[in-house]
């Protein structure tokens, strides 16, 4: 049973498009929601993270939108580039806990 | 800083063989963990440790053992490999209380035939 549900499984966009990846969770004890980016043959790396008391967070071209009442959050990539082609994972954690729970991942391909 | 290192990068085992995947970090992180990555299933937590001498089970611990004798090292042991353990294994570390920000190693691709 996946504690964090992620969609879509894969996504293809044209360069300059805005891919959107969605995640949903059930456990209201989660209080930190990071996104990880993984390039082929590499380990995942933290991209951006948000706490549930904030509805939006931007870092460069990456934006997280958070809807606490719906228990959903999403990643938007503005002006996407071929170099953004990677697998993206949403995740959730409890700050004082020691576990990070991941979604199933979204394979993004940005066509030039 | 080397960050999180893992050895080997690739390994092929026969069913029933045992082996140890090595993981080390040089960031003085208290928290270390092992994940397996399978297509369509994301990263699933196998075992984790909050400090030397302390380990606990994650979501998919069966068939794996861990120990943590030092802050730096966290090896993962497969006692009797099975084809279902064919996967990519990642080790990660983080500061205690900052589990959302984990630093991952480059992974070990394991095939069990």
mmCIF file of C-alpha atoms in Angstrom:
data_model
loop_
_atom_site.group_PDB
_atom_site.id
_atom_site.type_symbol
_atom_site.label_atom_id
_atom_site.label_comp_id
_atom_site.label_asym_id
_atom_site.label_seq_id
_atom_site.Cartn_x
_atom_site.Cartn_y
_atom_site.Cartn_z
ATOM 1 C CA UNK A 1 0.000 0.000 0.000
ATOM 2 C CA UNK A 2 1.613 3.199 -1.225
ATOM 3 C CA UNK A 3 1.398 5.895 1.433
ATOM 4 C CA UNK A 4 2.142 8.574 -1.162
ATOM 5 C CA UNK A 5 0.411 8.211 -4.532
ATOM 6 C CA UNK A 6 2.089 9.865 -7.502
ATOM 7 C CA UNK A 7 0.873 10.505 -11.034
ATOM 8 C CA UNK A 8 1.450 10.333 -13.910
ATOM 9 C CA UNK A 9 3.909 7.456 -14.326
ATOM 10 C CA UNK A 10 5.473 9.166 -17.318
ATOM 11 C CA UNK A 11 5.221 12.501 -19.041
ATOM 12 C CA UNK A 12 6.503 13.938 -22.314
ATOM 13 C CA UNK A 13 6.503 17.682 -22.923
ATOM 14 C CA UNK A 14 8.012 20.014 -25.473
ATOM 15 C CA UNK A 15 10.834 22.328 -24.480
ATOM 16 C CA UNK A 16 9.361 25.392 -22.792
ATOM 17 C CA UNK A 17 6.274 23.510 -21.596
ATOM 18 C CA UNK A 18 5.182 23.236 -17.958
ATOM 19 C CA UNK A 19 5.064 19.619 -16.783
ATOM 20 C CA UNK A 20 2.979 19.050 -13.664
ATOM 21 C CA UNK A 21 3.422 16.040 -11.382
ATOM 22 C CA UNK A 22 0.835 15.327 -8.714
ATOM 23 C CA UNK A 23 0.996 13.528 -5.376
ATOM 24 C CA UNK A 24 -1.543 12.672 -2.703
ATOM 25 C CA UNK A 25 -1.171 11.367 0.837
ATOM 26 C CA UNK A 26 -3.385 10.099 3.633
ATOM 27 C CA UNK A 27 -1.316 10.320 6.809
ATOM 28 C CA UNK A 28 -1.910 13.730 8.374
ATOM 29 C CA UNK A 29 1.154 13.210 10.584
ATOM 30 C CA UNK A 30 3.391 13.921 7.587
ATOM 31 C CA UNK A 31 4.832 17.384 8.003
ATOM 32 C CA UNK A 32 7.487 17.722 5.336
ATOM 33 C CA UNK A 33 7.081 17.101 1.617
ATOM 34 C CA UNK A 34 10.243 16.960 -0.494
ATOM 35 C CA UNK A 35 10.733 16.303 -4.185
ATOM 36 C CA UNK A 36 13.722 14.369 -5.442
ATOM 37 C CA UNK A 37 15.236 14.340 -8.937
ATOM 38 C CA UNK A 38 17.074 11.325 -10.300
ATOM 39 C CA UNK A 39 19.144 11.151 -13.475
ATOM 40 C CA UNK A 40 19.856 7.769 -15.103
ATOM 41 C CA UNK A 41 22.557 5.830 -13.285
ATOM 42 C CA UNK A 42 22.609 8.237 -10.342
ATOM 43 C CA UNK A 43 21.092 8.367 -6.896
ATOM 44 C CA UNK A 44 18.144 10.686 -6.193
ATOM 45 C CA UNK A 45 18.941 14.222 -5.054
ATOM 46 C CA UNK A 46 16.769 16.651 -3.117
ATOM 47 C CA UNK A 47 15.260 19.245 -5.459
ATOM 48 C CA UNK A 48 12.850 21.272 -3.332
ATOM 49 C CA UNK A 49 10.770 20.737 -0.183
ATOM 50 C CA UNK A 50 7.740 22.318 1.477
ATOM 51 C CA UNK A 51 6.053 22.281 4.864
ATOM 52 C CA UNK A 52 2.225 22.110 5.044
ATOM 53 C CA UNK A 53 1.873 25.594 6.550
ATOM 54 C CA UNK A 54 2.937 27.053 3.192
ATOM 55 C CA UNK A 55 0.761 26.829 0.057
ATOM 56 C CA UNK A 56 3.513 27.439 -2.498
ATOM 57 C CA UNK A 57 7.286 27.426 -2.700
ATOM 58 C CA UNK A 58 9.473 28.419 -5.652
ATOM 59 C CA UNK A 59 13.113 27.670 -6.288
ATOM 60 C CA UNK A 60 14.233 28.813 -9.705
ATOM 61 C CA UNK A 61 12.023 27.143 -12.320
ATOM 62 C CA UNK A 62 10.632 24.604 -9.845
ATOM 63 C CA UNK A 63 7.459 25.293 -7.860
ATOM 64 C CA UNK A 64 5.639 23.168 -5.299
ATOM 65 C CA UNK A 65 1.936 23.824 -4.764
ATOM 66 C CA UNK A 66 0.426 22.423 -1.574
ATOM 67 C CA UNK A 67 -3.251 21.884 -0.727
ATOM 68 C CA UNK A 68 -3.458 20.800 2.898
ATOM 69 C CA UNK A 69 -7.230 20.289 2.982
ATOM 70 C CA UNK A 70 -7.107 18.019 -0.067
ATOM 71 C CA UNK A 71 -3.885 16.337 1.115
ATOM 72 C CA UNK A 72 -2.338 16.901 -2.278
ATOM 73 C CA UNK A 73 0.791 18.564 -3.566
ATOM 74 C CA UNK A 74 2.314 19.030 -6.980
ATOM 75 C CA UNK A 75 5.529 19.975 -8.743
ATOM 76 C CA UNK A 76 5.528 22.415 -11.651
ATOM 77 C CA UNK A 77 8.577 22.949 -13.842
ATOM 78 C CA UNK A 78 8.478 26.296 -15.635
ATOM 79 C CA UNK A 79 10.114 26.703 -19.044
ATOM 80 C CA UNK A 80 11.182 23.053 -19.037
ATOM 81 C CA UNK A 81 14.462 22.150 -20.729
ATOM 82 C CA UNK A 82 15.835 18.878 -22.136
ATOM 83 C CA UNK A 83 18.247 18.836 -19.185
ATOM 84 C CA UNK A 84 15.213 18.475 -16.876
ATOM 85 C CA UNK A 85 14.584 15.000 -18.329
ATOM 86 C CA UNK A 86 14.804 12.748 -15.281
ATOM 87 C CA UNK A 87 12.716 10.727 -12.857
ATOM 88 C CA UNK A 88 10.969 12.783 -10.208
ATOM 89 C CA UNK A 89 9.847 11.395 -6.858
ATOM 90 C CA UNK A 90 7.571 13.059 -4.359
ATOM 91 C CA UNK A 91 8.002 12.029 -0.752
ATOM 92 C CA UNK A 92 6.691 12.682 2.732
ATOM 93 C CA UNK A 93 8.254 12.569 6.168
ATOM 94 C CA UNK A 94 7.596 13.307 9.797
ATOM 95 C CA UNK A 95 10.189 15.815 10.988
ATOM 96 C CA UNK A 96 10.903 14.096 14.287
ATOM 97 C CA UNK A 97 10.621 10.684 12.704
ATOM 98 C CA UNK A 98 13.291 8.902 10.757
ATOM 99 C CA UNK A 99 11.473 7.653 7.700
ATOM 100 C CA UNK A 100 10.986 9.108 4.265
ATOM 101 C CA UNK A 101 8.138 7.619 2.222
ATOM 102 C CA UNK A 102 8.383 7.931 -1.560
ATOM 103 C CA UNK A 103 5.868 7.990 -4.379
ATOM 104 C CA UNK A 104 6.295 5.613 -7.307
ATOM 105 C CA UNK A 105 8.078 8.179 -9.478
ATOM 106 C CA UNK A 106 7.387 10.039 -12.741
ATOM 107 C CA UNK A 107 9.673 9.686 -15.743
ATOM 108 C CA UNK A 108 9.817 13.075 -17.448
ATOM 109 C CA UNK A 109 11.104 13.587 -20.957
ATOM 110 C CA UNK A 110 11.461 17.088 -22.330
ATOM 111 C CA UNK A 111 11.706 17.091 -26.118
ATOM 112 C CA UNK A 112 13.891 19.709 -27.790
ATOM 113 C CA UNK B 1 33.902 15.309 0.961
ATOM 114 C CA UNK B 2 33.084 12.103 -0.880
ATOM 115 C CA UNK B 3 29.510 12.163 0.467
ATOM 116 C CA UNK B 4 27.860 8.728 0.408
ATOM 117 C CA UNK B 5 29.816 5.964 -1.290
ATOM 118 C CA UNK B 6 28.611 2.473 -2.196
ATOM 119 C CA UNK B 7 30.407 -0.631 -3.387
ATOM 120 C CA UNK B 8 30.146 -2.548 -5.600
ATOM 121 C CA UNK B 9 28.393 -0.713 -8.461
ATOM 122 C CA UNK B 10 27.241 -3.944 -10.079
ATOM 123 C CA UNK B 11 26.884 -7.482 -8.765
ATOM 124 C CA UNK B 12 25.508 -10.758 -10.094
ATOM 125 C CA UNK B 13 24.662 -13.496 -7.611
ATOM 126 C CA UNK B 14 23.282 -16.973 -7.904
ATOM 127 C CA UNK B 15 20.226 -17.931 -5.876
ATOM 128 C CA UNK B 16 21.268 -18.871 -2.353
ATOM 129 C CA UNK B 17 24.536 -16.959 -2.320
ATOM 130 C CA UNK B 18 25.214 -14.319 0.302
ATOM 131 C CA UNK B 19 26.888 -10.962 -0.009
ATOM 132 C CA UNK B 20 27.324 -7.600 1.676
ATOM 133 C CA UNK B 21 26.664 -4.245 0.050
ATOM 134 C CA UNK B 22 28.933 -1.601 1.511
ATOM 135 C CA UNK B 23 27.919 1.964 2.345
ATOM 136 C CA UNK B 24 29.973 4.735 3.915
ATOM 137 C CA UNK B 25 29.444 8.443 4.512
ATOM 138 C CA UNK B 26 31.851 11.173 5.595
ATOM 139 C CA UNK B 27 29.342 13.857 6.594
ATOM 140 C CA UNK B 28 29.022 12.731 10.227
ATOM 141 C CA UNK B 29 25.318 12.061 9.693
ATOM 142 C CA UNK B 30 23.550 10.173 12.453
ATOM 143 C CA UNK B 31 20.837 8.735 10.241
ATOM 144 C CA UNK B 32 21.531 6.159 7.533
ATOM 145 C CA UNK B 33 19.163 4.033 5.507
ATOM 146 C CA UNK B 34 18.915 1.478 2.726
ATOM 147 C CA UNK B 35 16.344 1.593 -0.058
ATOM 148 C CA UNK B 36 15.594 -0.618 -3.003
ATOM 149 C CA UNK B 37 14.310 0.833 -6.255
ATOM 150 C CA UNK B 38 12.113 -1.223 -8.536
ATOM 151 C CA UNK B 39 10.280 0.008 -11.659
ATOM 152 C CA UNK B 40 6.894 1.513 -10.840
ATOM 153 C CA UNK B 41 7.392 1.126 -7.095
ATOM 154 C CA UNK B 42 9.545 4.075 -6.198
ATOM 155 C CA UNK B 43 12.073 3.727 -3.415
ATOM 156 C CA UNK B 44 11.152 1.414 -0.561
ATOM 157 C CA UNK B 45 12.884 1.546 2.801
ATOM 158 C CA UNK B 46 14.611 -1.706 3.820
ATOM 159 C CA UNK B 47 16.363 -0.838 7.099
ATOM 160 C CA UNK B 48 17.515 2.316 8.782
ATOM 161 C CA UNK B 49 19.714 3.433 11.661
ATOM 162 C CA UNK B 50 19.570 6.532 13.846
ATOM 163 C CA UNK B 51 23.073 6.051 15.217
ATOM 164 C CA UNK B 52 25.832 3.569 15.929
ATOM 165 C CA UNK B 53 24.420 0.426 17.516
ATOM 166 C CA UNK B 54 20.796 1.273 16.662
ATOM 167 C CA UNK B 55 18.947 -0.192 13.690
ATOM 168 C CA UNK B 56 15.305 -0.703 12.805
ATOM 169 C CA UNK B 57 13.217 -2.239 10.055
ATOM 170 C CA UNK B 58 11.652 -0.357 7.221
ATOM 171 C CA UNK B 59 8.901 -1.348 4.802
ATOM 172 C CA UNK B 60 10.593 -4.368 3.161
ATOM 173 C CA UNK B 61 13.151 -5.853 5.622
ATOM 174 C CA UNK B 62 12.738 -9.578 4.918
ATOM 175 C CA UNK B 63 15.867 -11.255 3.560
ATOM 176 C CA UNK B 64 18.181 -8.424 4.624
ATOM 177 C CA UNK B 65 20.291 -7.754 7.711
ATOM 178 C CA UNK B 66 22.097 -4.608 8.797
ATOM 179 C CA UNK B 67 24.416 -3.487 11.560
ATOM 180 C CA UNK B 68 25.870 -0.117 12.491
ATOM 181 C CA UNK B 69 29.116 -0.354 14.438
ATOM 182 C CA UNK B 70 30.380 3.120 13.454
ATOM 183 C CA UNK B 71 28.787 6.426 12.456
ATOM 184 C CA UNK B 72 30.368 6.182 9.000
ATOM 185 C CA UNK B 73 29.459 2.659 7.850
ATOM 186 C CA UNK B 74 26.147 0.888 7.299
ATOM 187 C CA UNK B 75 26.507 -2.424 5.412
ATOM 188 C CA UNK B 76 23.527 -4.360 4.056
ATOM 189 C CA UNK B 77 23.737 -8.159 4.087
ATOM 190 C CA UNK B 78 21.802 -10.535 1.886
ATOM 191 C CA UNK B 79 21.916 -13.878 3.677
ATOM 192 C CA UNK B 80 20.519 -16.119 0.918
ATOM 193 C CA UNK B 81 19.876 -14.234 -2.297
ATOM 194 C CA UNK B 82 16.601 -14.755 -4.164
ATOM 195 C CA UNK B 83 15.572 -13.568 -7.660
ATOM 196 C CA UNK B 84 13.024 -11.260 -5.976
ATOM 197 C CA UNK B 85 15.974 -9.311 -4.593
ATOM 198 C CA UNK B 86 17.075 -8.270 -8.058
ATOM 199 C CA UNK B 87 16.950 -4.494 -7.779
ATOM 200 C CA UNK B 88 18.943 -1.288 -7.511
ATOM 201 C CA UNK B 89 19.979 -0.578 -3.939
ATOM 202 C CA UNK B 90 20.608 2.895 -2.595
ATOM 203 C CA UNK B 91 22.173 3.917 0.661
ATOM 204 C CA UNK B 92 21.347 7.355 2.071
ATOM 205 C CA UNK B 93 22.276 9.486 5.047
ATOM 206 C CA UNK B 94 20.899 12.575 6.747
ATOM 207 C CA UNK B 95 21.173 14.594 9.911
ATOM 208 C CA UNK B 96 18.994 13.253 12.694
ATOM 209 C CA UNK B 97 15.617 14.984 12.546
ATOM 210 C CA UNK B 98 16.140 16.056 8.907
ATOM 211 C CA UNK B 99 15.021 12.821 7.290
ATOM 212 C CA UNK B 100 13.368 14.825 4.493
ATOM 213 C CA UNK B 101 16.837 15.843 3.242
ATOM 214 C CA UNK B 102 18.644 12.617 2.496
ATOM 215 C CA UNK B 103 21.907 12.306 0.603
ATOM 216 C CA UNK B 104 21.968 9.255 -1.637
ATOM 217 C CA UNK B 105 24.855 7.174 -2.859
ATOM 218 C CA UNK B 106 25.254 6.177 -6.527
ATOM 219 C CA UNK B 107 23.563 2.812 -6.076
ATOM 220 C CA UNK B 108 24.379 -0.871 -6.521
ATOM 221 C CA UNK B 109 22.659 -2.783 -9.311
ATOM 222 C CA UNK B 110 22.142 -6.362 -8.124
ATOM 223 C CA UNK B 111 20.990 -9.239 -10.294
ATOM 224 C CA UNK B 112 20.126 -12.610 -8.751
ATOM 225 C CA UNK B 113 19.883 -15.499 -11.209
#
